[in-house]
PDB file of C-alpha atoms in Angstrom:
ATOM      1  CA  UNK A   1      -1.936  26.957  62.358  1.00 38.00           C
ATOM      2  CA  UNK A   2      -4.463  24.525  63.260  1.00 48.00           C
ATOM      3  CA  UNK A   3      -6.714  22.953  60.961  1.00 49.00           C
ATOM      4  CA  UNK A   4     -10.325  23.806  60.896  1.00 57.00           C
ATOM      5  CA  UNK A   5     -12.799  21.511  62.555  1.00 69.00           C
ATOM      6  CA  UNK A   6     -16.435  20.828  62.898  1.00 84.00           C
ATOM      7  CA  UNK A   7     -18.165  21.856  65.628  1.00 93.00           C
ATOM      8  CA  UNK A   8     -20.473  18.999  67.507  1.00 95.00           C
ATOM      9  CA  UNK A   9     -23.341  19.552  70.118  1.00 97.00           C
ATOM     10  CA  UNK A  10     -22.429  16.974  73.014  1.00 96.00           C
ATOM     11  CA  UNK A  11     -24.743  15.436  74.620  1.00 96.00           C
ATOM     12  CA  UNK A  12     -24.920  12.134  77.605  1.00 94.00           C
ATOM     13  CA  UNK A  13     -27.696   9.528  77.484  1.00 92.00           C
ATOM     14  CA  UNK A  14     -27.054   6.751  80.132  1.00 87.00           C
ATOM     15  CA  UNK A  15     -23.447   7.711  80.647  1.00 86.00           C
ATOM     16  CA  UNK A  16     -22.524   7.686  77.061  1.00 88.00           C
ATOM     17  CA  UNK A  17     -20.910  10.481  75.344  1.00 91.00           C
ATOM     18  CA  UNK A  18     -22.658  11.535  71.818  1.00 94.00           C
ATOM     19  CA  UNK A  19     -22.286  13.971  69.138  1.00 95.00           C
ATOM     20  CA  UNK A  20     -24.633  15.458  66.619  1.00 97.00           C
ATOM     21  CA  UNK A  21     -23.562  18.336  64.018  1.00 96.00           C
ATOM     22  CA  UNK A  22     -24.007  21.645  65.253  1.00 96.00           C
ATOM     23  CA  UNK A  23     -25.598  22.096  61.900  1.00 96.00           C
ATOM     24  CA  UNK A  24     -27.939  19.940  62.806  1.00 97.00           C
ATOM     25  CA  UNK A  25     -28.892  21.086  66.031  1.00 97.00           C
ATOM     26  CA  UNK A  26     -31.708  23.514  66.376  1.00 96.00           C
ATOM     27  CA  UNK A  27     -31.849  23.996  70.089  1.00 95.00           C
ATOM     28  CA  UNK A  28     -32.236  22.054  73.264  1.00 95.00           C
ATOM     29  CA  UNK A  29     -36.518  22.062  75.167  1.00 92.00           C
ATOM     30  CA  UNK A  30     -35.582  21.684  78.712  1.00 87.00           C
ATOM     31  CA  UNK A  31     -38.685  21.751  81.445  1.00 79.00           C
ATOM     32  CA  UNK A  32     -41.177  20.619  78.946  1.00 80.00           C
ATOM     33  CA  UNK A  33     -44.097  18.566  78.875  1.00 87.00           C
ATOM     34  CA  UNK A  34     -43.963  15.116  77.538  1.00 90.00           C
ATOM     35  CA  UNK A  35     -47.271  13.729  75.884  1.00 90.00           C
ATOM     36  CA  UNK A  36     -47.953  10.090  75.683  1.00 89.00           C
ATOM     37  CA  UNK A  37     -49.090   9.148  71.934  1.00 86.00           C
ATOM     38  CA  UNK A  38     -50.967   5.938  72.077  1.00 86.00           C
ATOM     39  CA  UNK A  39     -49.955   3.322  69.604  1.00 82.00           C
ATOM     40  CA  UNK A  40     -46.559   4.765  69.015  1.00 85.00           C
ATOM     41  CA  UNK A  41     -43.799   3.005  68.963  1.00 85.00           C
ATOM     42  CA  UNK A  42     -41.345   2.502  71.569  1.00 85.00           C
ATOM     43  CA  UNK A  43     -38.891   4.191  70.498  1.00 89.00           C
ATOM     44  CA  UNK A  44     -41.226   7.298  70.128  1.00 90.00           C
ATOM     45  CA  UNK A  45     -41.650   8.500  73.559  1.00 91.00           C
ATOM     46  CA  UNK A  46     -44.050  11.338  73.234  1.00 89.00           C
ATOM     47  CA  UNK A  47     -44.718  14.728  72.033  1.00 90.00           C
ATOM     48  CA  UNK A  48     -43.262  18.236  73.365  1.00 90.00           C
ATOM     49  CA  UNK A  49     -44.500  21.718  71.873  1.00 89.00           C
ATOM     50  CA  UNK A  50     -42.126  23.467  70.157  1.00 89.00           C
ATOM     51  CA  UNK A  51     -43.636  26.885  70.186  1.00 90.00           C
ATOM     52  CA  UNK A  52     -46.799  25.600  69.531  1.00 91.00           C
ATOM     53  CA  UNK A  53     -45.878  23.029  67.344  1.00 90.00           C
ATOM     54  CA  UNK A  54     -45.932  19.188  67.986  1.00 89.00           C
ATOM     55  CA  UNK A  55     -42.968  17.630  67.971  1.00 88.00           C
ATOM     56  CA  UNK A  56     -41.974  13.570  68.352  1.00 91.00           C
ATOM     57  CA  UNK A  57     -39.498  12.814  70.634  1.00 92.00           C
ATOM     58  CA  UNK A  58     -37.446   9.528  69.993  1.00 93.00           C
ATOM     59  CA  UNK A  59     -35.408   7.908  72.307  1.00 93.00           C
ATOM     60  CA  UNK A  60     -32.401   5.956  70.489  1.00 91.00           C
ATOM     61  CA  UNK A  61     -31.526   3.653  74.048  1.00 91.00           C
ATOM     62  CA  UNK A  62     -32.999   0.572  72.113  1.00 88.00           C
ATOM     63  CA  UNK A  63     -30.976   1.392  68.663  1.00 87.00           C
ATOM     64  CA  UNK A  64     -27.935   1.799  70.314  1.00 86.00           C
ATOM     65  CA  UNK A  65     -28.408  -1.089  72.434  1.00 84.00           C
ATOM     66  CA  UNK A  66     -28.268   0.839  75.952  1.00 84.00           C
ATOM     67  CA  UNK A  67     -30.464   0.046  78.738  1.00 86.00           C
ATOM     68  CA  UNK A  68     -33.819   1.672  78.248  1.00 86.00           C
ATOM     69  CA  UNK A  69     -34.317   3.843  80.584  1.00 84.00           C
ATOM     70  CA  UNK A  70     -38.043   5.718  81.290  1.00 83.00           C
ATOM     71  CA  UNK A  71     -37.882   8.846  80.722  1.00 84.00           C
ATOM     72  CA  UNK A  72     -40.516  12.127  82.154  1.00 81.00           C
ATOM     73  CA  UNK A  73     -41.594  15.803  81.569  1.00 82.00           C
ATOM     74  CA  UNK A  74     -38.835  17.557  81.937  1.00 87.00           C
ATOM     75  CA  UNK A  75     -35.510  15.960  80.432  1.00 90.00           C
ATOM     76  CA  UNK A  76     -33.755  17.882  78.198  1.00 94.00           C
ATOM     77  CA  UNK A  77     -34.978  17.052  74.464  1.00 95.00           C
ATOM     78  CA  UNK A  78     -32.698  18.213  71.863  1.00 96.00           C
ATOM     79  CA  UNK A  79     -34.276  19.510  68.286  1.00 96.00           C
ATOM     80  CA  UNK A  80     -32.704  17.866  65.266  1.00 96.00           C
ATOM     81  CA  UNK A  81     -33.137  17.886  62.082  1.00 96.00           C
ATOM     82  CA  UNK A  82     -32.413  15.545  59.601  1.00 95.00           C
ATOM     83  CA  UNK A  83     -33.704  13.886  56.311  1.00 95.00           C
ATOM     84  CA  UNK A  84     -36.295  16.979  56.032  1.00 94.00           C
ATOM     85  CA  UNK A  85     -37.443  15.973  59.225  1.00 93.00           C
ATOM     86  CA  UNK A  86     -37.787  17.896  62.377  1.00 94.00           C
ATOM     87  CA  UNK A  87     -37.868  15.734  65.717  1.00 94.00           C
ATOM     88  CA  UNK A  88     -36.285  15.759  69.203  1.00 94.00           C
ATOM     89  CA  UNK A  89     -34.079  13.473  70.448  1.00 95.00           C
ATOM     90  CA  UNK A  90     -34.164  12.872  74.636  1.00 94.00           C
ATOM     91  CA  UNK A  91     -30.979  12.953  75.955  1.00 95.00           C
ATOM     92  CA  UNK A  92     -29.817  13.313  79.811  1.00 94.00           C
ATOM     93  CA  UNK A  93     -27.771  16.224  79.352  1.00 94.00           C
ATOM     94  CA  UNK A  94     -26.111  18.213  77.117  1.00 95.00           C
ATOM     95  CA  UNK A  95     -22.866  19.492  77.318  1.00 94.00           C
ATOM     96  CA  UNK A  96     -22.708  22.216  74.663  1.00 94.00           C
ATOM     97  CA  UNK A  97     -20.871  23.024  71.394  1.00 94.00           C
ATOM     98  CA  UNK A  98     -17.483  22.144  70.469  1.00 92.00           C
ATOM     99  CA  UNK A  99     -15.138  21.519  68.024  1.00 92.00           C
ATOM    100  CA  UNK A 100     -14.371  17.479  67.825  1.00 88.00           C
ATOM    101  CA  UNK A 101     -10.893  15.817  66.331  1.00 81.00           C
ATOM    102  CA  UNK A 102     -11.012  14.129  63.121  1.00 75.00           C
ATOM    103  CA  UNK A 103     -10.009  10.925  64.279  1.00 66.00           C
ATOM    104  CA  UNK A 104     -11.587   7.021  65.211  1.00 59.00           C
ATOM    105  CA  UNK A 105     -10.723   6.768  68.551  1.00 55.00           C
ATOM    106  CA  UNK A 106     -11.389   3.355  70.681  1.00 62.00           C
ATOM    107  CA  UNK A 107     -12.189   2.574  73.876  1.00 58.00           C
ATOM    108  CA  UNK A 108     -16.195   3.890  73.419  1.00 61.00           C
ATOM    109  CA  UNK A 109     -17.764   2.060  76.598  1.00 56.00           C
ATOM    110  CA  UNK A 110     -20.665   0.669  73.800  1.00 56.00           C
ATOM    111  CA  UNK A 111     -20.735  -1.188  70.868  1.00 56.00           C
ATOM    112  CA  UNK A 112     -20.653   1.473  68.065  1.00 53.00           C
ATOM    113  CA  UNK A 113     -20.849  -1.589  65.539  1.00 58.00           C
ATOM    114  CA  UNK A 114     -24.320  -2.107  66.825  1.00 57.00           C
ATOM    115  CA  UNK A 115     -25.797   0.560  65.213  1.00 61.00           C
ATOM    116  CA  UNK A 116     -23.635   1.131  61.880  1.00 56.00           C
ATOM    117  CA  UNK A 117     -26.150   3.209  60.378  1.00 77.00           C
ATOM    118  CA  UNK A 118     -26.931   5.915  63.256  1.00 84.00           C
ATOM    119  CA  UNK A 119     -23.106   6.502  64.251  1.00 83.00           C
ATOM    120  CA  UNK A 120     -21.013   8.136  61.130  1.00 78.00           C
ATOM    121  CA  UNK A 121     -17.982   8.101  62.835  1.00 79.00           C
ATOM    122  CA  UNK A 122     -16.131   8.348  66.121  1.00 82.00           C
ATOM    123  CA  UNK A 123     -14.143  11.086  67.234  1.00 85.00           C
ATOM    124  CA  UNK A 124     -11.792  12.408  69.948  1.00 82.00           C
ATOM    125  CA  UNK A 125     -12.666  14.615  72.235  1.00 82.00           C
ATOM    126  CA  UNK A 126     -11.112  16.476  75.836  1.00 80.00           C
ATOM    127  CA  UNK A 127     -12.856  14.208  77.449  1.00 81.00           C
ATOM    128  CA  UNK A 128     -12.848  11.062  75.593  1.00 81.00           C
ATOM    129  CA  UNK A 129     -14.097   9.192  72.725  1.00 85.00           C
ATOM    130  CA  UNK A 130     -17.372  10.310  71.514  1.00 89.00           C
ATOM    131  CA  UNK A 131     -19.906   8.327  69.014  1.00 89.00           C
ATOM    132  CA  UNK A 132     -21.311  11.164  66.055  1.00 92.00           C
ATOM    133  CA  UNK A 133     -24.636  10.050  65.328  1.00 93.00           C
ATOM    134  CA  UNK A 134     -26.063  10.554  61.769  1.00 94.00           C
ATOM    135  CA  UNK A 135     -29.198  13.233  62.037  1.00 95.00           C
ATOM    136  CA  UNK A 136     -30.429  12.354  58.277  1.00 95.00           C
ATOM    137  CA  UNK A 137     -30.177   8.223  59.938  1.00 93.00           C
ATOM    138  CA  UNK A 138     -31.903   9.026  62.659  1.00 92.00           C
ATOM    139  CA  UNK A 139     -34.869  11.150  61.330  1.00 93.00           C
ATOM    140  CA  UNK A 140     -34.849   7.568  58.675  1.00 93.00           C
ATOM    141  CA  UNK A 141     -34.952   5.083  61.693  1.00 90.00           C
ATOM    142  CA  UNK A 142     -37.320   7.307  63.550  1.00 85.00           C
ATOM    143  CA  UNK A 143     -40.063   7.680  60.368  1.00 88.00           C
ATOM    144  CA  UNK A 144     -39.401   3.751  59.409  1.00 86.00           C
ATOM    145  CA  UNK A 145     -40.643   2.860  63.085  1.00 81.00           C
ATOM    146  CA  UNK A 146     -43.305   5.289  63.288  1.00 78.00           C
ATOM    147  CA  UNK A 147     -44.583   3.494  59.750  1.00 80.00           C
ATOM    148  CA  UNK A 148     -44.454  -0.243  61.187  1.00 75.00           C
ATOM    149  CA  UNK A 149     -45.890   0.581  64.432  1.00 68.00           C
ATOM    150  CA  UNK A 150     -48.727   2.367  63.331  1.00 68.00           C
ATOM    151  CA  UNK A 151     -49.299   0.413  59.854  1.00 65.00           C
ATOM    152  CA  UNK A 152     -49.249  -2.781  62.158  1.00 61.00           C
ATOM    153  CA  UNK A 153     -51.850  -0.982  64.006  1.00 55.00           C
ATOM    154  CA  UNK A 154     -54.421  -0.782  61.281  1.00 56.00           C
ATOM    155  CA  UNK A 155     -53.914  -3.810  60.130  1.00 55.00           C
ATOM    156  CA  UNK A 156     -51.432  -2.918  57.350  1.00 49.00           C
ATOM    157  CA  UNK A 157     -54.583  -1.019  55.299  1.00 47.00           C
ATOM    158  CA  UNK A 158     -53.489   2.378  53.716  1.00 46.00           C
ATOM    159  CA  UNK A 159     -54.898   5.543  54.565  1.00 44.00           C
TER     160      UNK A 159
END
């Protein structure tokens, strides 16, 4: 019998193969409008409702040392959650649900080492090595940026 194994949304973002914990995953916003929020930082692209909630949208290219690509209205934002926080992640495409082997695979076409903290592991898949990415590290890096950019932008006063 085979063993039990977690099941992994897959998703693409600039030809890269990445995982997140179903767990994790609360759905995927495709079609949606992407608000500019001045004074954010970079990796912070914008804002999408989320049935009538705002919700940031990061974009990890920079943190995972990828070419940053733009990125418009429309591209499929996935809803994480991690650390207690809520927040979408832009991604390229996502490939759906599936179970992912328990093992550390080489021959990912990026360097995982570059980002220690986002990636908890890497794992086989049908298709390939794919890179898990840490929601709870994520939501952390995304909050931690949000704080320098806009405490820089007030000067460092507190609210």
């Amino acid at each position: 019998m085979d063993e039990e194994r977690e099941s992994f949304c897959i998703v693409e973002r600039s030809a890269r193969r990445l995982a997140l914990p179903a767990g994790a995953v609360r759905r995927v916003l495709s079609g949606g409008t992407l608000t500019r929020v001045p004074g954010a930082p970079a990796a912070v692209v914008g804002l999408v409702n989320d049935r009538g909630a705002a919700l940031p949208v990061v974009c990890i290219d920079a943190w995972l040392r990828l070419p940053v690509r733009p990125c418009a209205s429309g591209d499929p934002v996935v809803l994480v959650e991690g650390a207690g926080v809520r927040f979408g992640l832009l991604v390229d495409r996502v490939d759906g649900i599936a179970p992912l082997a328990d093992a550390s695979p080489t021959g990912l076409d990026f360097d995982a080492e570059s980002a220690p903290n986002l990636i908890g592991a890497c794992r086989a898949s049908g298709r390939g090595p794919v890179a898990v990415l840490d929601p709870d590290a994520l939501a952390q890096a995304a909050v931690a940026a949000a704080d320098a950019a806009f405490g820089a932008a007030d000067g460092g006063r507190a609210a």
